[in-house]
PDB file of C-alpha atoms in Angstrom:
ATOM      1  CA  MET A   1      52.915  78.147  77.071  1.00  0.00           C
ATOM      2  CA  GLU A   2      50.807  78.546  80.198  1.00  0.00           C
ATOM      3  CA  TYR A   3      51.758  80.943  82.992  1.00  0.00           C
ATOM      4  CA  PHE A   4      50.566  81.808  86.507  1.00  0.00           C
ATOM      5  CA  VAL A   5      49.724  85.482  87.038  1.00  0.00           C
ATOM      6  CA  PHE A   6      51.152  87.548  89.921  1.00  0.00           C
ATOM      7  CA  LYS A   7      51.018  91.258  90.732  1.00  0.00           C
ATOM      8  CA  LEU A   8      54.176  93.291  91.423  1.00  0.00           C
ATOM      9  CA  ASN A   9      53.481  95.952  94.084  1.00  0.00           C
ATOM     10  CA  LEU A  10      55.887  98.782  94.908  1.00  0.00           C
ATOM     11  CA  GLU A  11      55.990 100.324  98.370  1.00  0.00           C
ATOM     12  CA  PRO A  12      54.473 103.761  99.111  1.00  0.00           C
ATOM     13  CA  LYS A  13      57.813 105.576  99.386  1.00  0.00           C
ATOM     14  CA  THR A  14      58.812 104.497  95.874  1.00  0.00           C
ATOM     15  CA  LEU A  15      55.412 105.412  94.456  1.00  0.00           C
ATOM     16  CA  GLN A  16      55.687 108.866  96.007  1.00  0.00           C
ATOM     17  CA  ILE A  17      59.185 109.421  94.562  1.00  0.00           C
ATOM     18  CA  TYR A  18      57.892 108.823  91.042  1.00  0.00           C
ATOM     19  CA  ASP A  19      54.487 110.475  91.620  1.00  0.00           C
ATOM     20  CA  TYR A  20      52.822 107.227  90.605  1.00  0.00           C
ATOM     21  CA  LYS A  21      49.307 108.652  90.245  1.00  0.00           C
ATOM     22  CA  SER A  22      50.476 111.152  87.638  1.00  0.00           C
ATOM     23  CA  ASN A  23      53.138 108.989  85.991  1.00  0.00           C
ATOM     24  CA  ARG A  24      51.642 105.513  86.255  1.00  0.00           C
ATOM     25  CA  GLU A  25      52.398 104.456  82.661  1.00  0.00           C
ATOM     26  CA  GLN A  26      56.029 105.589  82.878  1.00  0.00           C
ATOM     27  CA  VAL A  27      56.567 103.758  86.170  1.00  0.00           C
ATOM     28  CA  ILE A  28      55.061 100.544  84.832  1.00  0.00           C
ATOM     29  CA  ALA A  29      56.594 100.615  81.354  1.00  0.00           C
ATOM     30  CA  LYS A  30      60.030 102.160  81.988  1.00  0.00           C
ATOM     31  CA  ILE A  31      61.098 102.490  85.629  1.00  0.00           C
ATOM     32  CA  ILE A  32      60.197  98.990  86.808  1.00  0.00           C
ATOM     33  CA  PRO A  33      61.722  97.227  83.748  1.00  0.00           C
ATOM     34  CA  LYS A  34      64.910  99.263  84.206  1.00  0.00           C
ATOM     35  CA  GLY A  35      65.115  98.241  87.862  1.00  0.00           C
ATOM     36  CA  LEU A  36      64.537  94.558  87.088  1.00  0.00           C
ATOM     37  CA  GLY A  37      67.159  94.728  84.345  1.00  0.00           C
ATOM     38  CA  GLU A  38      69.759  95.935  86.847  1.00  0.00           C
ATOM     39  CA  ILE A  39      68.983  93.073  89.233  1.00  0.00           C
ATOM     40  CA  PHE A  40      68.686  90.082  86.891  1.00  0.00           C
ATOM     41  CA  SER A  41      71.651  89.194  84.750  1.00  0.00           C
ATOM     42  CA  THR A  42      69.790  88.306  81.550  1.00  0.00           C
ATOM     43  CA  TYR A  43      66.726  89.746  79.887  1.00  0.00           C
ATOM     44  CA  GLU A  44      64.999  89.286  76.540  1.00  0.00           C
ATOM     45  CA  ILE A  45      62.472  91.642  74.945  1.00  0.00           C
ATOM     46  CA  ILE A  46      59.641  89.412  73.711  1.00  0.00           C
ATOM     47  CA  ASP A  47      57.460  92.182  72.276  1.00  0.00           C
ATOM     48  CA  ASP A  48      56.369  95.754  73.052  1.00  0.00           C
ATOM     49  CA  SER A  49      54.742  94.649  76.311  1.00  0.00           C
ATOM     50  CA  LEU A  50      56.622  91.603  77.579  1.00  0.00           C
ATOM     51  CA  ILE A  51      60.184  91.180  78.854  1.00  0.00           C
ATOM     52  CA  LYS A  52      61.655  87.896  80.052  1.00  0.00           C
ATOM     53  CA  TYR A  53      64.173  88.092  82.904  1.00  0.00           C
ATOM     54  CA  SER A  54      66.358  85.278  84.154  1.00  0.00           C
ATOM     55  CA  ASP A  55      69.137  84.808  86.625  1.00  0.00           C
ATOM     56  CA  GLU A  56      71.181  81.844  87.749  1.00  0.00           C
ATOM     57  CA  ILE A  57      73.388  81.907  90.804  1.00  0.00           C
ATOM     58  CA  ASP A  58      76.343  79.540  91.104  1.00  0.00           C
ATOM     59  CA  ILE A  59      77.074  79.746  94.813  1.00  0.00           C
ATOM     60  CA  SER A  60      80.140  77.507  94.387  1.00  0.00           C
ATOM     61  CA  GLU A  61      81.688  80.225  92.219  1.00  0.00           C
ATOM     62  CA  VAL A  62      81.472  82.585  95.198  1.00  0.00           C
ATOM     63  CA  ALA A  63      82.699  80.006  97.704  1.00  0.00           C
ATOM     64  CA  ASN A  64      85.712  79.178  95.533  1.00  0.00           C
ATOM     65  CA  SER A  65      86.643  82.761  94.675  1.00  0.00           C
ATOM     66  CA  PHE A  66      89.894  84.374  95.784  1.00  0.00           C
ATOM     67  CA  GLU A  67      87.998  87.298  97.344  1.00  0.00           C
ATOM     68  CA  TYR A  68      85.877  85.018  99.515  1.00  0.00           C
ATOM     69  CA  SER A  69      88.832  82.930 100.720  1.00  0.00           C
ATOM     70  CA  LYS A  70      90.695  86.121 101.693  1.00  0.00           C
ATOM     71  CA  LEU A  71      87.597  87.461 103.454  1.00  0.00           C
ATOM     72  CA  ILE A  72      87.315  84.274 105.555  1.00  0.00           C
ATOM     73  CA  GLU A  73      91.020  84.298 106.393  1.00  0.00           C
ATOM     74  CA  LEU A  74      91.106  87.990 107.340  1.00  0.00           C
ATOM     75  CA  ASN A  75      87.937  87.761 109.395  1.00  0.00           C
ATOM     76  CA  ARG A  76      89.189  84.746 111.318  1.00  0.00           C
ATOM     77  CA  ASN A  77      92.382  86.626 112.200  1.00  0.00           C
ATOM     78  CA  ILE A  78      90.720  89.900 113.132  1.00  0.00           C
ATOM     79  CA  ILE A  79      88.194  88.134 115.398  1.00  0.00           C
ATOM     80  CA  LYS A  80      91.126  86.677 117.369  1.00  0.00           C
ATOM     81  CA  MET A  81      92.709  90.146 117.598  1.00  0.00           C
ATOM     82  CA  TYR A  82      89.386  91.614 118.721  1.00  0.00           C
ATOM     83  CA  ALA A  83      89.118  89.033 121.512  1.00  0.00           C
ATOM     84  CA  GLU A  84      92.612  89.996 122.714  1.00  0.00           C
ATOM     85  CA  ILE A  85      91.666  93.705 122.749  1.00  0.00           C
ATOM     86  CA  VAL A  86      88.575  92.878 124.812  1.00  0.00           C
ATOM     87  CA  ASN A  87      90.613  90.781 127.264  1.00  0.00           C
ATOM     88  CA  ARG A  88      93.154  93.560 127.772  1.00  0.00           C
ATOM     89  CA  PHE A  89      90.370  96.084 128.310  1.00  0.00           C
ATOM     90  CA  GLU A  90      88.712  93.846 130.912  1.00  0.00           C
ATOM     91  CA  ARG A  91      92.058  93.599 132.727  1.00  0.00           C
ATOM     92  CA  GLY A  92      92.063  97.380 133.015  1.00  0.00           C
ATOM     93  CA  GLU A  93      94.728  97.990 130.366  1.00  0.00           C
ATOM     94  CA  GLY A  94      92.543 100.330 128.278  1.00  0.00           C
ATOM     95  CA  ILE A  95      91.735 100.098 124.578  1.00  0.00           C
ATOM     96  CA  ASN A  96      94.682  99.675 122.246  1.00  0.00           C
ATOM     97  CA  TYR A  97      94.206  99.011 118.522  1.00  0.00           C
ATOM     98  CA  SER A  98      97.456  97.744 117.029  1.00  0.00           C
ATOM     99  CA  VAL A  99      98.702  98.775 113.603  1.00  0.00           C
ATOM    100  CA  GLU A 100      98.177  95.179 112.449  1.00  0.00           C
ATOM    101  CA  TYR A 101      94.561  95.259 113.653  1.00  0.00           C
ATOM    102  CA  LEU A 102      93.843  98.496 111.794  1.00  0.00           C
ATOM    103  CA  GLU A 103      95.491  97.135 108.643  1.00  0.00           C
ATOM    104  CA  HIS A 104      93.371  93.970 108.855  1.00  0.00           C
ATOM    105  CA  ARG A 105      90.267  96.135 109.270  1.00  0.00           C
ATOM    106  CA  GLU A 106      91.065  98.066 106.080  1.00  0.00           C
ATOM    107  CA  LEU A 107      91.842  94.910 104.098  1.00  0.00           C
ATOM    108  CA  LEU A 108      88.648  93.226 105.307  1.00  0.00           C
ATOM    109  CA  LYS A 109      86.581  96.257 104.273  1.00  0.00           C
ATOM    110  CA  ASN A 110      88.180  96.202 100.814  1.00  0.00           C
ATOM    111  CA  TYR A 111      87.585  92.473 100.262  1.00  0.00           C
ATOM    112  CA  ILE A 112      83.940  92.824 101.330  1.00  0.00           C
ATOM    113  CA  ASN A 113      83.515  95.627  98.790  1.00  0.00           C
ATOM    114  CA  ASP A 114      85.302  93.624  96.083  1.00  0.00           C
ATOM    115  CA  LEU A 115      83.122  90.592  96.738  1.00  0.00           C
ATOM    116  CA  LEU A 116      79.901  92.624  96.595  1.00  0.00           C
ATOM    117  CA  LEU A 117      81.040  94.253  93.370  1.00  0.00           C
ATOM    118  CA  LYS A 118      81.795  90.891  91.781  1.00  0.00           C
ATOM    119  CA  PHE A 119      78.652  89.161  93.137  1.00  0.00           C
ATOM    120  CA  PRO A 120      75.997  91.863  93.702  1.00  0.00           C
ATOM    121  CA  PHE A 121      73.347  89.400  94.929  1.00  0.00           C
ATOM    122  CA  LEU A 122      75.396  89.037  98.141  1.00  0.00           C
ATOM    123  CA  LYS A 123      74.038  92.419  99.218  1.00  0.00           C
ATOM    124  CA  GLY A 124      71.056  90.458 100.452  1.00  0.00           C
ATOM    125  CA  ALA A 125      73.297  88.763 102.994  1.00  0.00           C
ATOM    126  CA  LEU A 126      73.916  92.080 104.731  1.00  0.00           C
ATOM    127  CA  GLU A 127      70.196  92.479 105.436  1.00  0.00           C
ATOM    128  CA  SER A 128      70.135  89.249 107.442  1.00  0.00           C
ATOM    129  CA  LYS A 129      68.942  89.559 111.048  1.00  0.00           C
ATOM    130  CA  GLU A 130      71.051  86.614 112.190  1.00  0.00           C
ATOM    131  CA  ASN A 131      73.218  87.370 115.253  1.00  0.00           C
ATOM    132  CA  VAL A 132      76.366  86.120 113.573  1.00  0.00           C
ATOM    133  CA  PHE A 133      78.806  87.965 115.835  1.00  0.00           C
ATOM    134  CA  MET A 134      77.553  88.992 119.255  1.00  0.00           C
ATOM    135  CA  VAL A 135      78.896  92.205 120.762  1.00  0.00           C
ATOM    136  CA  ASP A 136      77.839  93.769 124.056  1.00  0.00           C
ATOM    137  CA  SER A 137      75.693  96.748 123.081  1.00  0.00           C
ATOM    138  CA  PHE A 138      77.439  98.818 125.762  1.00  0.00           C
ATOM    139  CA  SER A 139      80.929  97.856 124.650  1.00  0.00           C
ATOM    140  CA  LYS A 140      83.343 100.688 123.920  1.00  0.00           C
ATOM    141  CA  ILE A 141      85.324  98.428 121.593  1.00  0.00           C
ATOM    142  CA  LYS A 142      83.625  98.999 118.277  1.00  0.00           C
ATOM    143  CA  MET A 143      86.489  99.452 115.817  1.00  0.00           C
ATOM    144  CA  ALA A 144      86.093  96.922 112.940  1.00  0.00           C
ATOM    145  CA  VAL A 145      82.971  95.308 114.438  1.00  0.00           C
ATOM    146  CA  THR A 146      80.819  96.429 111.485  1.00  0.00           C
ATOM    147  CA  TYR A 147      83.114  94.692 108.994  1.00  0.00           C
ATOM    148  CA  ILE A 148      83.445  91.568 111.131  1.00  0.00           C
ATOM    149  CA  GLN A 149      79.652  91.281 111.228  1.00  0.00           C
ATOM    150  CA  ARG A 150      79.318  91.881 107.484  1.00  0.00           C
ATOM    151  CA  ALA A 151      81.886  89.217 106.693  1.00  0.00           C
ATOM    152  CA  LYS A 152      80.182  86.752 109.060  1.00  0.00           C
ATOM    153  CA  LYS A 153      76.809  87.451 107.427  1.00  0.00           C
ATOM    154  CA  ILE A 154      78.252  86.759 103.991  1.00  0.00           C
ATOM    155  CA  GLU A 155      79.796  83.530 105.279  1.00  0.00           C
ATOM    156  CA  TYR A 156      76.499  82.480 106.881  1.00  0.00           C
ATOM    157  CA  PHE A 157      74.573  83.328 103.685  1.00  0.00           C
ATOM    158  CA  ILE A 158      76.851  81.190 101.508  1.00  0.00           C
ATOM    159  CA  LYS A 159      76.882  78.220 103.891  1.00  0.00           C
ATOM    160  CA  HIS A 160      73.071  78.215 104.184  1.00  0.00           C
ATOM    161  CA  PHE A 161      72.189  79.082 100.576  1.00  0.00           C
ATOM    162  CA  PRO A 162      69.268  76.834  99.498  1.00  0.00           C
ATOM    163  CA  LYS A 163      69.820  74.852  96.327  1.00  0.00           C
ATOM    164  CA  ASN A 164      66.363  75.735  94.971  1.00  0.00           C
ATOM    165  CA  GLU A 165      67.217  79.442  94.926  1.00  0.00           C
ATOM    166  CA  SER A 166      69.838  79.106  92.220  1.00  0.00           C
ATOM    167  CA  LYS A 167      67.659  79.969  89.202  1.00  0.00           C
ATOM    168  CA  SER A 168      64.857  82.455  88.557  1.00  0.00           C
ATOM    169  CA  GLU A 169      62.926  83.089  85.356  1.00  0.00           C
ATOM    170  CA  PHE A 170      59.814  85.192  84.803  1.00  0.00           C
ATOM    171  CA  ILE A 171      58.082  87.524  82.362  1.00  0.00           C
ATOM    172  CA  TYR A 172      57.139  91.090  83.259  1.00  0.00           C
ATOM    173  CA  ASP A 173      54.124  92.724  81.612  1.00  0.00           C
ATOM    174  CA  LYS A 174      54.697  96.455  81.073  1.00  0.00           C
ATOM    175  CA  ARG A 175      50.980  97.105  80.703  1.00  0.00           C
ATOM    176  CA  LYS A 176      49.744  95.743  84.016  1.00  0.00           C
ATOM    177  CA  GLU A 177      52.630  95.347  86.513  1.00  0.00           C
ATOM    178  CA  PHE A 178      52.020  91.625  86.213  1.00  0.00           C
ATOM    179  CA  ILE A 179      54.638  88.913  86.572  1.00  0.00           C
ATOM    180  CA  TYR A 180      54.129  85.636  84.744  1.00  0.00           C
ATOM    181  CA  ILE A 181      55.651  82.398  86.040  1.00  0.00           C
ATOM    182  CA  SER A 182      55.716  79.365  83.757  1.00  0.00           C
ATOM    183  CA  THR A 183      53.604  76.481  85.039  1.00  0.00           C
ATOM    184  CA  LYS A 184      56.393  74.244  83.772  1.00  0.00           C
ATOM    185  CA  ASP A 185      59.037  75.965  85.916  1.00  0.00           C
ATOM    186  CA  ALA A 186      56.846  76.092  89.017  1.00  0.00           C
ATOM    187  CA  PRO A 187      53.743  73.864  89.308  1.00  0.00           C
ATOM    188  CA  ARG A 188      50.850  75.060  91.495  1.00  0.00           C
ATOM    189  CA  LYS A 189      52.120  73.330  94.627  1.00  0.00           C
ATOM    190  CA  SER A 190      55.442  75.206  94.516  1.00  0.00           C
ATOM    191  CA  VAL A 191      54.750  78.424  92.590  1.00  0.00           C
ATOM    192  CA  GLU A 192      54.177  80.565  95.688  1.00  0.00           C
ATOM    193  CA  ASP A 193      57.496  79.398  97.152  1.00  0.00           C
ATOM    194  CA  TYR A 194      59.125  80.161  93.789  1.00  0.00           C
ATOM    195  CA  VAL A 195      57.687  83.686  93.869  1.00  0.00           C
ATOM    196  CA  GLU A 196      58.754  84.209  97.486  1.00  0.00           C
ATOM    197  CA  ILE A 197      62.339  83.484  96.440  1.00  0.00           C
ATOM    198  CA  LEU A 198      61.978  85.840  93.464  1.00  0.00           C
ATOM    199  CA  GLN A 199      60.638  88.572  95.757  1.00  0.00           C
ATOM    200  CA  ASP A 200      63.569  88.098  98.143  1.00  0.00           C
ATOM    201  CA  LYS A 201      66.045  88.416  95.267  1.00  0.00           C
ATOM    202  CA  ILE A 202      64.548  91.744  94.213  1.00  0.00           C
ATOM    203  CA  ASN A 203      64.468  92.994  97.798  1.00  0.00           C
ATOM    204  CA  ASN A 204      68.133  92.098  98.266  1.00  0.00           C
ATOM    205  CA  PHE A 205      68.822  95.187  96.147  1.00  0.00           C
ATOM    206  CA  SER A 206      66.339  97.449  97.922  1.00  0.00           C
ATOM    207  CA  SER A 207      69.009  99.739  99.350  1.00  0.00           C
ATOM    208  CA  ASN A 208      70.378 100.719  95.942  1.00  0.00           C
ATOM    209  CA  SER A 209      67.659  99.773  93.476  1.00  0.00           C
ATOM    210  CA  ASN A 210      65.487 102.332  91.751  1.00  0.00           C
ATOM    211  CA  ILE A 211      62.358 100.328  92.626  1.00  0.00           C
ATOM    212  CA  GLY A 212      63.088  99.640  96.316  1.00  0.00           C
ATOM    213  CA  ARG A 213      61.327  96.795  98.111  1.00  0.00           C
ATOM    214  CA  VAL A 214      58.410  95.006  96.465  1.00  0.00           C
ATOM    215  CA  THR A 215      55.752  92.419  97.184  1.00  0.00           C
ATOM    216  CA  ILE A 216      54.640  89.880  94.592  1.00  0.00           C
ATOM    217  CA  ASN A 217      51.172  88.477  95.230  1.00  0.00           C
ATOM    218  CA  PRO A 218      48.966  85.982  93.390  1.00  0.00           C
ATOM    219  CA  VAL A 219      46.173  87.252  91.161  1.00  0.00           C
ATOM    220  CA  TYR A 220      43.311  84.890  91.951  1.00  0.00           C
ATOM    221  CA  GLU A 221      40.806  83.692  89.382  1.00  0.00           C
ATOM    222  CA  LYS A 222      38.775  81.879  92.013  1.00  0.00           C
ATOM    223  CA  PHE A 223      38.952  82.758  95.653  1.00  0.00           C
ATOM    224  CA  GLU A 224      37.045  81.261  98.539  1.00  0.00           C
ATOM    225  CA  PHE A 225      37.141  81.064 102.300  1.00  0.00           C
ATOM    226  CA  THR A 226      35.597  78.077 104.021  1.00  0.00           C
ATOM    227  CA  GLY A 227      35.564  76.886 107.619  1.00  0.00           C
ATOM    228  CA  LEU A 228      35.114  78.099 111.177  1.00  0.00           C
ATOM    229  CA  TYR A 229      38.008  79.689 113.063  1.00  0.00           C
ATOM    230  CA  SER A 230      38.602  81.288 116.439  1.00  0.00           C
ATOM    231  CA  GLU A 231      40.934  83.862 114.869  1.00  0.00           C
ATOM    232  CA  ILE A 232      41.899  85.047 111.399  1.00  0.00           C
ATOM    233  CA  THR A 233      44.828  87.231 110.272  1.00  0.00           C
ATOM    234  CA  ILE A 234      44.567  89.067 106.936  1.00  0.00           C
ATOM    235  CA  GLU A 235      47.580  90.836 105.414  1.00  0.00           C
ATOM    236  CA  LEU A 236      47.056  93.351 102.602  1.00  0.00           C
ATOM    237  CA  VAL A 237      49.735  95.337 100.762  1.00  0.00           C
ATOM    238  CA  TYR A 238      49.650  98.966  99.663  1.00  0.00           C
ATOM    239  CA  PRO A 239      47.374  99.129  96.606  1.00  0.00           C
ATOM    240  CA  ASN A 240      49.302 100.090  93.466  1.00  0.00           C
ATOM    241  CA  GLY A 241      46.924 101.320  90.826  1.00  0.00           C
ATOM    242  CA  ASP A 242      43.270 101.656  91.741  1.00  0.00           C
ATOM    243  CA  PRO A 243      42.650 100.989  95.442  1.00  0.00           C
ATOM    244  CA  ALA A 244      40.200  98.198  96.063  1.00  0.00           C
ATOM    245  CA  ARG A 245      37.089  99.914  97.415  1.00  0.00           C
ATOM    246  CA  ASP A 246      36.886 101.621 100.795  1.00  0.00           C
ATOM    247  CA  ARG A 247      38.983  99.172 102.781  1.00  0.00           C
ATOM    248  CA  SER A 248      42.191 100.303 101.070  1.00  0.00           C
ATOM    249  CA  ARG A 249      41.764 103.945 102.015  1.00  0.00           C
ATOM    250  CA  ALA A 250      43.383 103.602 105.436  1.00  0.00           C
ATOM    251  CA  ILE A 251      46.556 101.911 104.197  1.00  0.00           C
ATOM    252  CA  GLU A 252      46.782 104.406 101.329  1.00  0.00           C
ATOM    253  CA  ALA A 253      46.194 107.441 103.559  1.00  0.00           C
ATOM    254  CA  ALA A 254      48.865 106.270 105.996  1.00  0.00           C
ATOM    255  CA  SER A 255      51.303 105.395 103.172  1.00  0.00           C
ATOM    256  CA  ALA A 256      51.866 102.097 104.939  1.00  0.00           C
ATOM    257  CA  ALA A 257      53.552  99.251 103.060  1.00  0.00           C
ATOM    258  CA  ARG A 258      51.080  96.729 104.401  1.00  0.00           C
ATOM    259  CA  GLU A 259      48.122  96.327 106.689  1.00  0.00           C
ATOM    260  CA  ILE A 260      47.584  93.367 109.017  1.00  0.00           C
ATOM    261  CA  ARG A 261      44.089  92.781 110.405  1.00  0.00           C
ATOM    262  CA  LYS A 262      43.329  90.227 113.060  1.00  0.00           C
ATOM    263  CA  LEU A 263      39.761  89.080 113.648  1.00  0.00           C
ATOM    264  CA  GLU A 264      38.985  87.216 116.871  1.00  0.00           C
ATOM    265  CA  ALA A 265      35.775  85.392 117.692  1.00  0.00           C
ATOM    266  CA  SER A 266      33.883  85.824 120.939  1.00  0.00           C
ATOM    267  CA  LYS A 267      34.635  83.333 123.688  1.00  0.00           C
ATOM    268  CA  ASN A 268      33.451  79.816 122.796  1.00  0.00           C
ATOM    269  CA  GLU A 269      32.432  81.056 119.333  1.00  0.00           C
ATOM    270  CA  LYS A 270      33.883  80.673 115.831  1.00  0.00           C
ATOM    271  CA  ILE A 271      34.134  83.025 112.852  1.00  0.00           C
ATOM    272  CA  ASP A 272      32.412  81.741 109.708  1.00  0.00           C
ATOM    273  CA  ILE A 273      35.044  82.868 107.237  1.00  0.00           C
ATOM    274  CA  SER A 274      32.795  82.252 104.227  1.00  0.00           C
ATOM    275  CA  LYS A 275      31.047  85.526 105.093  1.00  0.00           C
ATOM    276  CA  LEU A 276      34.245  87.381 104.082  1.00  0.00           C
ATOM    277  CA  ASN A 277      34.381  86.012 100.534  1.00  0.00           C
ATOM    278  CA  ASP A 278      32.660  88.936  98.865  1.00  0.00           C
ATOM    279  CA  TYR A 279      34.442  91.453 101.057  1.00  0.00           C
ATOM    280  CA  TYR A 280      37.931  90.424  99.911  1.00  0.00           C
ATOM    281  CA  GLN A 281      37.135  89.218  96.394  1.00  0.00           C
ATOM    282  CA  GLU A 282      38.327  92.413  94.695  1.00  0.00           C
ATOM    283  CA  ASP A 283      41.588  92.517  96.648  1.00  0.00           C
ATOM    284  CA  ALA A 284      42.229  88.907  95.609  1.00  0.00           C
ATOM    285  CA  GLU A 285      41.576  89.634  91.935  1.00  0.00           C
ATOM    286  CA  LYS A 286      43.891  92.665  91.936  1.00  0.00           C
ATOM    287  CA  GLY A 287      46.819  91.031  93.735  1.00  0.00           C
ATOM    288  CA  TYR A 288      46.687  92.964  97.017  1.00  0.00           C
ATOM    289  CA  ILE A 289      46.341  90.008  99.409  1.00  0.00           C
ATOM    290  CA  LYS A 290      49.658  88.864 100.854  1.00  0.00           C
ATOM    291  CA  SER A 291      48.297  86.167 103.126  1.00  0.00           C
ATOM    292  CA  ILE A 292      45.256  84.980 105.078  1.00  0.00           C
ATOM    293  CA  THR A 293      46.009  82.646 107.952  1.00  0.00           C
ATOM    294  CA  SER A 294      44.630  81.201 111.163  1.00  0.00           C
ATOM    295  CA  LYS A 295      47.263  80.638 113.839  1.00  0.00           C
ATOM    296  CA  GLY A 296      49.935  80.663 111.138  1.00  0.00           C
ATOM    297  CA  LYS A 297      48.201  78.208 108.786  1.00  0.00           C
ATOM    298  CA  LYS A 298      47.085  79.303 105.310  1.00  0.00           C
ATOM    299  CA  ILE A 299      43.315  79.057 104.925  1.00  0.00           C
ATOM    300  CA  ILE A 300      42.660  80.248 101.368  1.00  0.00           C
ATOM    301  CA  THR A 301      40.978  77.872  98.936  1.00  0.00           C
ATOM    302  CA  SER A 302      41.889  79.427  95.633  1.00  0.00           C
ATOM    303  CA  VAL A 303      42.855  79.124  91.988  1.00  0.00           C
ATOM    304  CA  ILE A 304      45.652  81.378  90.773  1.00  0.00           C
ATOM    305  CA  LYS A 305      44.848  82.994  87.454  1.00  0.00           C
ATOM    306  CA  LYS A 306      46.601  81.567  84.385  1.00  0.00           C
ATOM    307  CA  ILE A 307      47.222  82.923  80.908  1.00  0.00           C
ATOM    308  CA  VAL A 308      48.653  81.473  77.704  1.00  0.00           C
ATOM    309  CA  LEU A 309      51.424  83.401  75.950  1.00  0.00           C
TER     310      LEU A 309
END
C-alpha cells in the first residue's frame, strides 16, 4: 500500500527533558511510541520498526452519557445561582455563597473529572480559547467560575465536533520519526487537513503526555516556489535531528518551538519567490517547514513524498 510521508517534530522543552542529542535513538524508538500508545486507543506492531495506531471517536457516546447529562444540568443550575450572587453583590449586599451553591460546585467538579476520565480526548476541549462564559476580569466573585467555564468548553466542544475528526489511522516509523498516512485514507487534496486533525489530537494531551506538543509536517519529494509576491511568510519548526544548515541555528539556540519570517518587497516591487527554492529545499526534505504563505494563502507547489509498505 502507498503512504504519504510526514515528519513528527517534538518541541524544544521535550527534547531537553530527554537530552535528545545524546539519547536520540531511545526517544525515537521508545519514548515517542509510548506516548502515542497512551493517546490512541488501538495500536498494532507491524514489525521491528513500524507501529500502526488508530483511534475512533463516537461523539454521540459522550453526548448520551450519564456524566455529560449531569454536567449540563448542574452547570445550567449553577450559572443561574452565580447570576443571583452577582445581582446581590451589585445591590450592595456583599458576597454570599449558599450551601447549595458550594455543593453544586463540588458536584460539577466531580462530573467534569469523571467525564475526562471516561473520555480522555475531551481534555482538548479545555485548551479552547473560546469565551464560553464571560466574567469581568475585576470581579471578586470567582468561586466556581473555573468549573463553569470548563463545563461550557466541554459542551461547546461536543456541539461543534466536526464529523471528519472521528477516525484517525497512521503508521509511526521508529527509525526516522516519520508518520505514514495511507493515500487511500487521505488523498493528496485532503491529506494535510487529515494530518492537522491528527496533530490536534496529539496536542490535546500535551499537558499530561510524555511527548508534549508536536508538529507534523510534510516531507517533500519535490518542492518549488513560483510567482511574484509583495510579501511572503515562512514558518519553520524547531529542527529535531540534524538542523538544516545555518538558518536553523537561531531557532535552535533560542530553543524556540517555531520561527516565523516575513519578507516584504520594496514599494511597487515584487519578490521573485523562485529565488528561494534552493534556500529552503533542505528544510522541505526534512519536514521542518510548517507553512509558506502570502497574505494567508498557501503558495507552495510541491509533491509530498510517498513510500510503499
